[in-house]
PDB file of C-alpha atoms in Angstrom:
ATOM      1  CA  MET A  13       1.310 -17.558  -4.980  1.00 81.00           C
ATOM      2  CA  VAL A  14       2.544 -14.093  -4.049  1.00 92.00           C
ATOM      3  CA  GLN A  15       0.660 -11.228  -5.668  1.00 96.00           C
ATOM      4  CA  ALA A  16       2.281  -9.094  -8.359  1.00 98.00           C
ATOM      5  CA  CYS A  17       2.269  -5.298  -8.355  1.00 98.00           C
ATOM      6  CA  ALA A  18       3.611  -3.391 -11.368  1.00 98.00           C
ATOM      7  CA  HIS A  19       5.864  -0.547 -10.186  1.00 98.00           C
ATOM      8  CA  ARG A  20       4.968   2.718 -11.979  1.00 98.00           C
ATOM      9  CA  GLY A  21       3.265   0.363 -14.418  1.00 98.00           C
ATOM     10  CA  ALA A  22       5.489  -2.078 -16.275  1.00 98.00           C
ATOM     11  CA  SER A  23       8.236   0.530 -16.020  1.00 98.00           C
ATOM     12  CA  GLY A  24      11.026  -1.775 -17.139  1.00 98.00           C
ATOM     13  CA  LEU A  25       9.215  -2.347 -20.416  1.00 98.00           C
ATOM     14  CA  ALA A  26       7.697   1.089 -21.087  1.00 98.00           C
ATOM     15  CA  PRO A  27       8.227   4.639 -19.785  1.00 98.00           C
ATOM     16  CA  GLU A  28       7.372   4.858 -16.093  1.00 99.00           C
ATOM     17  CA  ASN A  29       4.051   6.300 -14.960  1.00 99.00           C
ATOM     18  CA  THR A  30       2.693   6.635 -18.504  1.00 99.00           C
ATOM     19  CA  MET A  31      -0.450   5.079 -19.921  1.00 98.00           C
ATOM     20  CA  ALA A  32       1.822   2.925 -22.101  1.00 98.00           C
ATOM     21  CA  ALA A  33       3.427   1.445 -18.968  1.00 98.00           C
ATOM     22  CA  PHE A  34       0.070   0.897 -17.285  1.00 98.00           C
ATOM     23  CA  ARG A  35      -1.443  -0.740 -20.354  1.00 98.00           C
ATOM     24  CA  LYS A  36       1.598  -2.960 -20.704  1.00 98.00           C
ATOM     25  CA  ALA A  37       1.176  -4.051 -17.084  1.00 98.00           C
ATOM     26  CA  LEU A  38      -2.495  -4.770 -17.695  1.00 98.00           C
ATOM     27  CA  SER A  39      -1.526  -7.093 -20.539  1.00 98.00           C
ATOM     28  CA  PHE A  40      -0.215  -9.540 -17.927  1.00 98.00           C
ATOM     29  CA  PRO A  41      -3.283 -11.301 -16.491  1.00 97.00           C
ATOM     30  CA  PHE A  42      -1.594 -11.999 -13.138  1.00 97.00           C
ATOM     31  CA  VAL A  43      -0.944  -8.312 -12.378  1.00 98.00           C
ATOM     32  CA  GLN A  44      -3.552  -7.511  -9.734  1.00 95.00           C
ATOM     33  CA  TRP A  45      -2.052  -4.239  -8.517  1.00 98.00           C
ATOM     34  CA  MET A  46      -0.199  -1.270  -9.988  1.00 98.00           C
ATOM     35  CA  GLU A  47       1.839   1.283  -8.062  1.00 98.00           C
ATOM     36  CA  LEU A  48       2.005   4.900  -9.208  1.00 98.00           C
ATOM     37  CA  ASP A  49       3.051   8.347  -7.983  1.00 98.00           C
ATOM     38  CA  VAL A  50       0.696  11.322  -7.788  1.00 98.00           C
ATOM     39  CA  GLN A  51       1.303  15.055  -7.549  1.00 98.00           C
ATOM     40  CA  LEU A  52      -0.868  18.105  -8.249  1.00 98.00           C
ATOM     41  CA  SER A  53      -0.804  20.212 -11.376  1.00 98.00           C
ATOM     42  CA  ARG A  54      -1.009  23.994 -11.169  1.00 98.00           C
ATOM     43  CA  ASP A  55      -4.773  23.779 -11.643  1.00 98.00           C
ATOM     44  CA  GLY A  56      -5.186  21.234  -8.839  1.00 98.00           C
ATOM     45  CA  VAL A  57      -5.522  18.047 -10.891  1.00 98.00           C
ATOM     46  CA  PRO A  58      -3.909  14.829  -9.576  1.00 98.00           C
ATOM     47  CA  VAL A  59      -1.303  13.847 -12.187  1.00 99.00           C
ATOM     48  CA  ILE A  60       0.921  10.777 -12.365  1.00 99.00           C
ATOM     49  CA  ILE A  61       4.655  11.448 -12.193  1.00 98.00           C
ATOM     50  CA  HIS A  62       7.387  10.520  -9.707  1.00 98.00           C
ATOM     51  CA  ASP A  63       9.794  13.452  -9.573  1.00 97.00           C
ATOM     52  CA  ASP A  64       8.697  16.949  -8.621  1.00 96.00           C
ATOM     53  CA  THR A  65      10.651  18.192 -11.637  1.00 97.00           C
ATOM     54  CA  LEU A  66      10.163  17.177 -15.264  1.00 98.00           C
ATOM     55  CA  ARG A  67      13.726  16.843 -16.537  1.00 97.00           C
ATOM     56  CA  ARG A  68      14.461  13.156 -15.793  1.00 98.00           C
ATOM     57  CA  THR A  69      11.398  11.569 -17.391  1.00 98.00           C
ATOM     58  CA  THR A  70      10.199  14.145 -19.936  1.00 98.00           C
ATOM     59  CA  THR A  71      11.705  16.391 -22.594  1.00 96.00           C
ATOM     60  CA  ALA A  72      10.478  19.451 -20.668  1.00 98.00           C
ATOM     61  CA  SER A  73      11.936  21.199 -17.630  1.00 97.00           C
ATOM     62  CA  GLY A  74      10.544  22.953 -14.585  1.00 98.00           C
ATOM     63  CA  ARG A  75       8.456  21.785 -11.650  1.00 97.00           C
ATOM     64  CA  VAL A  76       5.296  19.717 -12.006  1.00 97.00           C
ATOM     65  CA  GLY A  77       3.247  22.216 -10.015  1.00 97.00           C
ATOM     66  CA  GLU A  78       4.116  25.050 -12.401  1.00 97.00           C
ATOM     67  CA  PHE A  79       2.021  23.586 -15.226  1.00 98.00           C
ATOM     68  CA  THR A  80      -1.636  22.754 -15.784  1.00 98.00           C
ATOM     69  CA  ALA A  81      -2.742  19.185 -16.370  1.00 98.00           C
ATOM     70  CA  ALA A  82      -3.413  20.017 -20.022  1.00 98.00           C
ATOM     71  CA  GLU A  83       0.129  21.357 -20.439  1.00 98.00           C
ATOM     72  CA  LEU A  84       1.646  18.311 -18.722  1.00 98.00           C
ATOM     73  CA  ALA A  85      -0.298  16.013 -21.035  1.00 98.00           C
ATOM     74  CA  LYS A  86       1.428  17.627 -24.024  1.00 98.00           C
ATOM     75  CA  PHE A  87       4.961  17.104 -22.711  1.00 98.00           C
ATOM     76  CA  ASP A  88       6.783  14.054 -24.047  1.00 98.00           C
ATOM     77  CA  ALA A  89       7.185  11.513 -21.225  1.00 98.00           C
ATOM     78  CA  GLY A  90       8.083   8.609 -23.509  1.00 98.00           C
ATOM     79  CA  ALA A  91      10.943   9.487 -25.827  1.00 98.00           C
ATOM     80  CA  LYS A  92      13.668   9.401 -23.182  1.00 97.00           C
ATOM     81  CA  PHE A  93      12.826   5.759 -22.498  1.00 98.00           C
ATOM     82  CA  ASN A  94      12.644   4.837 -26.160  1.00 98.00           C
ATOM     83  CA  LYS A  95      11.742   6.816 -29.258  1.00 98.00           C
ATOM     84  CA  THR A  96       8.971   4.327 -30.041  1.00 98.00           C
ATOM     85  CA  PHE A  97       7.094   5.829 -27.059  1.00 98.00           C
ATOM     86  CA  ALA A  98       7.474   9.437 -28.219  1.00 98.00           C
ATOM     87  CA  GLY A  99       4.338  11.440 -27.550  1.00 97.00           C
ATOM     88  CA  GLU A 100       3.337   9.732 -24.305  1.00 98.00           C
ATOM     89  CA  GLY A 101       2.217  12.547 -22.026  1.00 98.00           C
ATOM     90  CA  VAL A 102       1.965  12.900 -18.264  1.00 98.00           C
ATOM     91  CA  PRO A 103      -1.417  11.281 -17.482  1.00 98.00           C
ATOM     92  CA  THR A 104      -3.989  12.268 -14.908  1.00 98.00           C
ATOM     93  CA  LEU A 105      -5.086   9.947 -12.132  1.00 98.00           C
ATOM     94  CA  ALA A 106      -8.638  10.137 -13.484  1.00 98.00           C
ATOM     95  CA  GLU A 107      -7.473   8.687 -16.814  1.00 98.00           C
ATOM     96  CA  LEU A 108      -5.901   5.717 -15.111  1.00 98.00           C
ATOM     97  CA  LEU A 109      -8.878   5.113 -12.840  1.00 98.00           C
ATOM     98  CA  ASP A 110     -11.137   4.958 -15.890  1.00 98.00           C
ATOM     99  CA  GLU A 111      -8.753   2.499 -17.564  1.00 96.00           C
ATOM    100  CA  THR A 112      -8.450   0.146 -14.601  1.00 97.00           C
ATOM    101  CA  ILE A 113     -11.967   0.008 -13.122  1.00 95.00           C
ATOM    102  CA  GLY A 114     -12.872  -3.634 -12.592  1.00 93.00           C
ATOM    103  CA  ARG A 115      -9.466  -4.837 -13.808  1.00 96.00           C
ATOM    104  CA  CYS A 116      -6.712  -3.817 -11.401  1.00 97.00           C
ATOM    105  CA  ARG A 117      -6.294  -2.189  -8.007  1.00 98.00           C
ATOM    106  CA  LEU A 118      -4.058   0.816  -7.492  1.00 98.00           C
ATOM    107  CA  ASN A 119      -1.417   1.669  -4.924  1.00 98.00           C
ATOM    108  CA  ILE A 120      -1.432   5.470  -5.123  1.00 99.00           C
ATOM    109  CA  GLU A 121       1.668   7.039  -3.601  1.00 98.00           C
ATOM    110  CA  LEU A 122       1.264  10.660  -2.565  1.00 98.00           C
ATOM    111  CA  LYS A 123       4.394  12.646  -3.409  1.00 97.00           C
ATOM    112  CA  THR A 124       3.718  15.382  -0.903  1.00 90.00           C
ATOM    113  CA  TYR A 125       7.324  16.383  -0.156  1.00 78.00           C
ATOM    114  CA  GLY A 126       6.525  17.659   3.317  1.00 78.00           C
ATOM    115  CA  GLY A 127       3.252  19.332   2.469  1.00 79.00           C
ATOM    116  CA  ARG A 128       4.231  20.828  -0.888  1.00 90.00           C
ATOM    117  CA  TYR A 129       0.744  20.033  -2.194  1.00 95.00           C
ATOM    118  CA  PRO A 130      -1.633  20.859   0.689  1.00 95.00           C
ATOM    119  CA  GLU A 131      -4.690  19.910  -1.391  1.00 97.00           C
ATOM    120  CA  LEU A 132      -3.305  16.625  -2.730  1.00 98.00           C
ATOM    121  CA  GLU A 133      -4.912  14.322  -0.179  1.00 98.00           C
ATOM    122  CA  ARG A 134      -8.361  15.844  -0.578  1.00 98.00           C
ATOM    123  CA  ARG A 135      -8.239  15.853  -4.378  1.00 98.00           C
ATOM    124  CA  VAL A 136      -7.230  12.169  -4.540  1.00 98.00           C
ATOM    125  CA  VAL A 137      -9.829  11.108  -1.965  1.00 98.00           C
ATOM    126  CA  GLU A 138     -12.583  13.010  -3.779  1.00 98.00           C
ATOM    127  CA  LEU A 139     -11.590  11.447  -7.083  1.00 98.00           C
ATOM    128  CA  LEU A 140     -11.736   7.923  -5.677  1.00 98.00           C
ATOM    129  CA  TYR A 141     -15.231   8.580  -4.333  1.00 98.00           C
ATOM    130  CA  ASP A 142     -16.330  10.191  -7.605  1.00 98.00           C
ATOM    131  CA  LYS A 143     -15.298   7.013  -9.453  1.00 97.00           C
ATOM    132  CA  GLY A 144     -16.763   4.698  -6.805  1.00 97.00           C
ATOM    133  CA  LEU A 145     -13.320   3.241  -6.114  1.00 97.00           C
ATOM    134  CA  GLN A 146     -12.906   4.135  -2.447  1.00 97.00           C
ATOM    135  CA  HIS A 147     -12.754   0.412  -1.609  1.00 96.00           C
ATOM    136  CA  ASP A 148     -10.492  -0.610  -4.507  1.00 95.00           C
ATOM    137  CA  ALA A 149      -7.303   1.371  -3.885  1.00 98.00           C
ATOM    138  CA  VAL A 150      -4.757   2.052  -1.188  1.00 98.00           C
ATOM    139  CA  ILE A 151      -3.196   5.469  -0.630  1.00 99.00           C
ATOM    140  CA  THR A 152       0.416   5.262   0.520  1.00 98.00           C
ATOM    141  CA  SER A 153       3.127   7.710   1.500  1.00 98.00           C
ATOM    142  CA  PHE A 154       6.425   8.107   3.311  1.00 96.00           C
ATOM    143  CA  ASP A 155       4.793  11.164   4.915  1.00 96.00           C
ATOM    144  CA  GLN A 156       2.807  10.122   7.997  1.00 96.00           C
ATOM    145  CA  GLN A 157       1.026  13.467   8.150  1.00 96.00           C
ATOM    146  CA  ALA A 158      -0.341  12.873   4.643  1.00 97.00           C
ATOM    147  CA  LEU A 159      -1.757   9.536   5.801  1.00 98.00           C
ATOM    148  CA  ARG A 160      -3.363  11.201   8.806  1.00 97.00           C
ATOM    149  CA  LYS A 161      -5.002  13.707   6.474  1.00 97.00           C
ATOM    150  CA  VAL A 162      -6.370  10.906   4.289  1.00 98.00           C
ATOM    151  CA  ARG A 163      -7.777   9.118   7.325  1.00 98.00           C
ATOM    152  CA  ALA A 164      -9.434  12.321   8.535  1.00 98.00           C
ATOM    153  CA  LEU A 165     -11.076  12.657   5.118  1.00 98.00           C
ATOM    154  CA  SER A 166     -12.198   9.037   4.815  1.00 98.00           C
ATOM    155  CA  GLU A 167     -12.683   5.963   6.969  1.00 97.00           C
ATOM    156  CA  ASP A 168     -13.263   3.847   3.851  1.00 97.00           C
ATOM    157  CA  ILE A 169     -10.035   4.236   1.894  1.00 98.00           C
ATOM    158  CA  ARG A 170      -7.131   2.004   2.908  1.00 98.00           C
ATOM    159  CA  THR A 171      -3.852   3.701   3.751  1.00 98.00           C
ATOM    160  CA  GLY A 172      -0.303   2.404   3.850  1.00 98.00           C
ATOM    161  CA  LEU A 173       3.041   3.537   5.197  1.00 98.00           C
ATOM    162  CA  ILE A 174       6.124   3.396   2.955  1.00 98.00           C
ATOM    163  CA  ILE A 175       9.414   2.711   4.730  1.00 98.00           C
ATOM    164  CA  ASP A 176      12.863   1.521   3.807  1.00 96.00           C
ATOM    165  CA  GLY A 177      13.726  -0.024   7.153  1.00 95.00           C
ATOM    166  CA  ALA A 178      12.240  -1.873  10.119  1.00 92.00           C
ATOM    167  CA  PRO A 179      12.005   0.575  13.030  1.00 95.00           C
ATOM    168  CA  SER A 180      11.014  -0.634  16.478  1.00 95.00           C
ATOM    169  CA  THR A 181       8.103   1.828  16.403  1.00 96.00           C
ATOM    170  CA  LEU A 182       6.545   0.291  13.284  1.00 98.00           C
ATOM    171  CA  VAL A 183       3.587  -1.494  14.892  1.00 98.00           C
ATOM    172  CA  GLY A 184       2.721   1.533  16.983  1.00 98.00           C
ATOM    173  CA  ASP A 185       3.030   3.838  13.996  1.00 98.00           C
ATOM    174  CA  LEU A 186       0.680   1.720  11.893  1.00 98.00           C
ATOM    175  CA  ARG A 187      -1.865   1.516  14.707  1.00 98.00           C
ATOM    176  CA  GLU A 188      -1.761   5.268  15.276  1.00 98.00           C
ATOM    177  CA  LEU A 189      -2.179   5.893  11.552  1.00 98.00           C
ATOM    178  CA  LYS A 190      -4.969   3.301  11.293  1.00 98.00           C
ATOM    179  CA  ALA A 191      -3.063   1.930   8.305  1.00 98.00           C
ATOM    180  CA  ASP A 192      -3.417  -1.666   7.121  1.00 98.00           C
ATOM    181  CA  PHE A 193      -0.805  -1.681   4.354  1.00 98.00           C
ATOM    182  CA  LEU A 194       2.992  -1.626   4.576  1.00 98.00           C
ATOM    183  CA  SER A 195       5.176  -0.800   1.574  1.00 98.00           C
ATOM    184  CA  LEU A 196       8.623  -2.082   2.541  1.00 98.00           C
ATOM    185  CA  GLY A 197      12.067  -2.002   0.943  1.00 98.00           C
ATOM    186  CA  HIS A 198      12.588  -5.684   0.204  1.00 98.00           C
ATOM    187  CA  PHE A 199      15.947  -5.971   1.994  1.00 97.00           C
ATOM    188  CA  PHE A 200      14.095  -5.569   5.294  1.00 97.00           C
ATOM    189  CA  LEU A 201      11.577  -8.368   4.814  1.00 97.00           C
ATOM    190  CA  SER A 202      11.787 -11.163   7.383  1.00 97.00           C
ATOM    191  CA  ALA A 203       9.548 -13.978   8.548  1.00 96.00           C
ATOM    192  CA  PRO A 204       9.115 -12.452  12.041  1.00 96.00           C
ATOM    193  CA  LEU A 205       8.138  -9.084  10.571  1.00 97.00           C
ATOM    194  CA  VAL A 206       5.542 -10.671   8.272  1.00 97.00           C
ATOM    195  CA  SER A 207       4.181 -12.690  11.187  1.00 96.00           C
ATOM    196  CA  VAL A 208       3.685  -9.563  13.264  1.00 97.00           C
ATOM    197  CA  MET A 209       2.088  -7.713  10.354  1.00 98.00           C
ATOM    198  CA  LYS A 210      -0.334 -10.575   9.730  1.00 97.00           C
ATOM    199  CA  GLU A 211      -1.336 -10.514  13.399  1.00 97.00           C
ATOM    200  CA  GLU A 212      -1.976  -6.778  13.023  1.00 98.00           C
ATOM    201  CA  GLY A 213      -4.034  -7.268   9.860  1.00 98.00           C
ATOM    202  CA  VAL A 214      -1.487  -5.392   7.751  1.00 98.00           C
ATOM    203  CA  GLU A 215      -0.814  -6.383   4.131  1.00 98.00           C
ATOM    204  CA  VAL A 216       2.871  -6.265   3.157  1.00 98.00           C
ATOM    205  CA  MET A 217       4.266  -5.251  -0.224  1.00 98.00           C
ATOM    206  CA  VAL A 218       8.008  -5.310  -0.928  1.00 98.00           C
ATOM    207  CA  TRP A 219       9.762  -3.052  -3.454  1.00 98.00           C
ATOM    208  CA  THR A 220      11.407  -2.969  -5.925  1.00 98.00           C
ATOM    209  CA  VAL A 221      12.231  -6.549  -6.935  1.00 98.00           C
ATOM    210  CA  ASN A 222      13.527  -7.035 -10.462  1.00 98.00           C
ATOM    211  CA  ASP A 223      15.169 -10.456 -10.623  1.00 97.00           C
ATOM    212  CA  ALA A 224      13.499 -13.860 -10.558  1.00 97.00           C
ATOM    213  CA  GLN A 225      15.800 -15.377  -7.940  1.00 98.00           C
ATOM    214  CA  THR A 226      15.028 -12.662  -5.390  1.00 98.00           C
ATOM    215  CA  MET A 227      11.328 -12.921  -6.129  1.00 98.00           C
ATOM    216  CA  ARG A 228      11.367 -16.635  -5.338  1.00 98.00           C
ATOM    217  CA  LYS A 229      13.422 -16.022  -2.190  1.00 97.00           C
ATOM    218  CA  LEU A 230      10.946 -13.427  -0.914  1.00 97.00           C
ATOM    219  CA  ALA A 231       7.984 -15.661  -1.755  1.00 97.00           C
ATOM    220  CA  GLY A 232       9.657 -18.364   0.337  1.00 97.00           C
ATOM    221  CA  ILE A 233       9.606 -16.072   3.372  1.00 96.00           C
ATOM    222  CA  HIS A 234       5.824 -15.810   3.185  1.00 94.00           C
ATOM    223  CA  PRO A 235       3.412 -16.480   0.291  1.00 93.00           C
ATOM    224  CA  GLY A 236       1.157 -13.644   1.419  1.00 93.00           C
ATOM    225  CA  VAL A 237       3.712 -10.966   0.535  1.00 97.00           C
ATOM    226  CA  MET A 238       3.066  -8.785  -2.513  1.00 98.00           C
ATOM    227  CA  ILE A 239       6.002  -8.243  -4.876  1.00 98.00           C
ATOM    228  CA  CYS A 240       6.366  -4.874  -6.596  1.00 98.00           C
ATOM    229  CA  THR A 241       8.415  -5.046  -9.772  1.00 98.00           C
ATOM    230  CA  ASN A 242       9.307  -3.034 -12.864  1.00 98.00           C
ATOM    231  CA  TYR A 243       9.258  -6.265 -14.866  1.00 98.00           C
ATOM    232  CA  PRO A 244       6.059  -8.337 -14.771  1.00 98.00           C
ATOM    233  CA  ASP A 245       7.639 -10.604 -17.412  1.00 98.00           C
ATOM    234  CA  ARG A 246      10.339 -11.569 -14.907  1.00 98.00           C
ATOM    235  CA  TYR A 247       7.671 -12.306 -12.317  1.00 98.00           C
ATOM    236  CA  ALA A 248       6.133 -14.688 -14.857  1.00 98.00           C
ATOM    237  CA  GLN A 249       9.524 -16.304 -15.361  1.00 97.00           C
ATOM    238  CA  ALA A 250      10.101 -16.639 -11.618  1.00 97.00           C
ATOM    239  CA  PHE A 251       6.867 -18.500 -11.009  1.00 97.00           C
ATOM    240  CA  GLY A 252       6.440 -20.355 -14.283  1.00 95.00           C
ATOM    241  CA  LEU A 253       3.437 -18.416 -15.542  1.00 92.00           C
TER     242      LEU A 253
END
């Protein structure tokens, strides 16, 4: 059975990257991983939000890095999804780590935007060590330099490259980065690619897969692939859970 990863929590069922979405994902016993996006608040706290601006997912405006973690927590990150979630704030990574210890592993995507948050890697690494979770998470990014910084800070924490393609340099890139996780746009998954990744000791996750038919198709390519979805309920439907 392919593993399930909840994308920004159960973001099809609750507002993305909020504690409501993460708790909803945790209500599905087969969800073993959750993916989330991390940036830094003005006071240097890792906070969970995808965009570098607030307008799309909250009722506030401005850039994430202009506000403290306490201020971000007070912004409404739920009402735009559905009024029943009004009052959901922008959570901190520490909050989610406390909620998921011993229950679910995390795929923590660094939203560095070309070095916009020069302290982001260090703050996330330190937090994982503080919580004793350096072996229970993977730090991922599109930004290879961010992954190099994580590796320089820690030999323990897994790292993963995010790509939406299948470049000929992929194996070499992963070796150079000392990364053992690949987060791949699902259109680029193939049996030969998975075979090569398995030989390299690299775990493959495909994103973002939201219909049962495609989930079953991808599982047929290789059962060791992880499926990242906004809808854990559709994953259950796909595999008769």
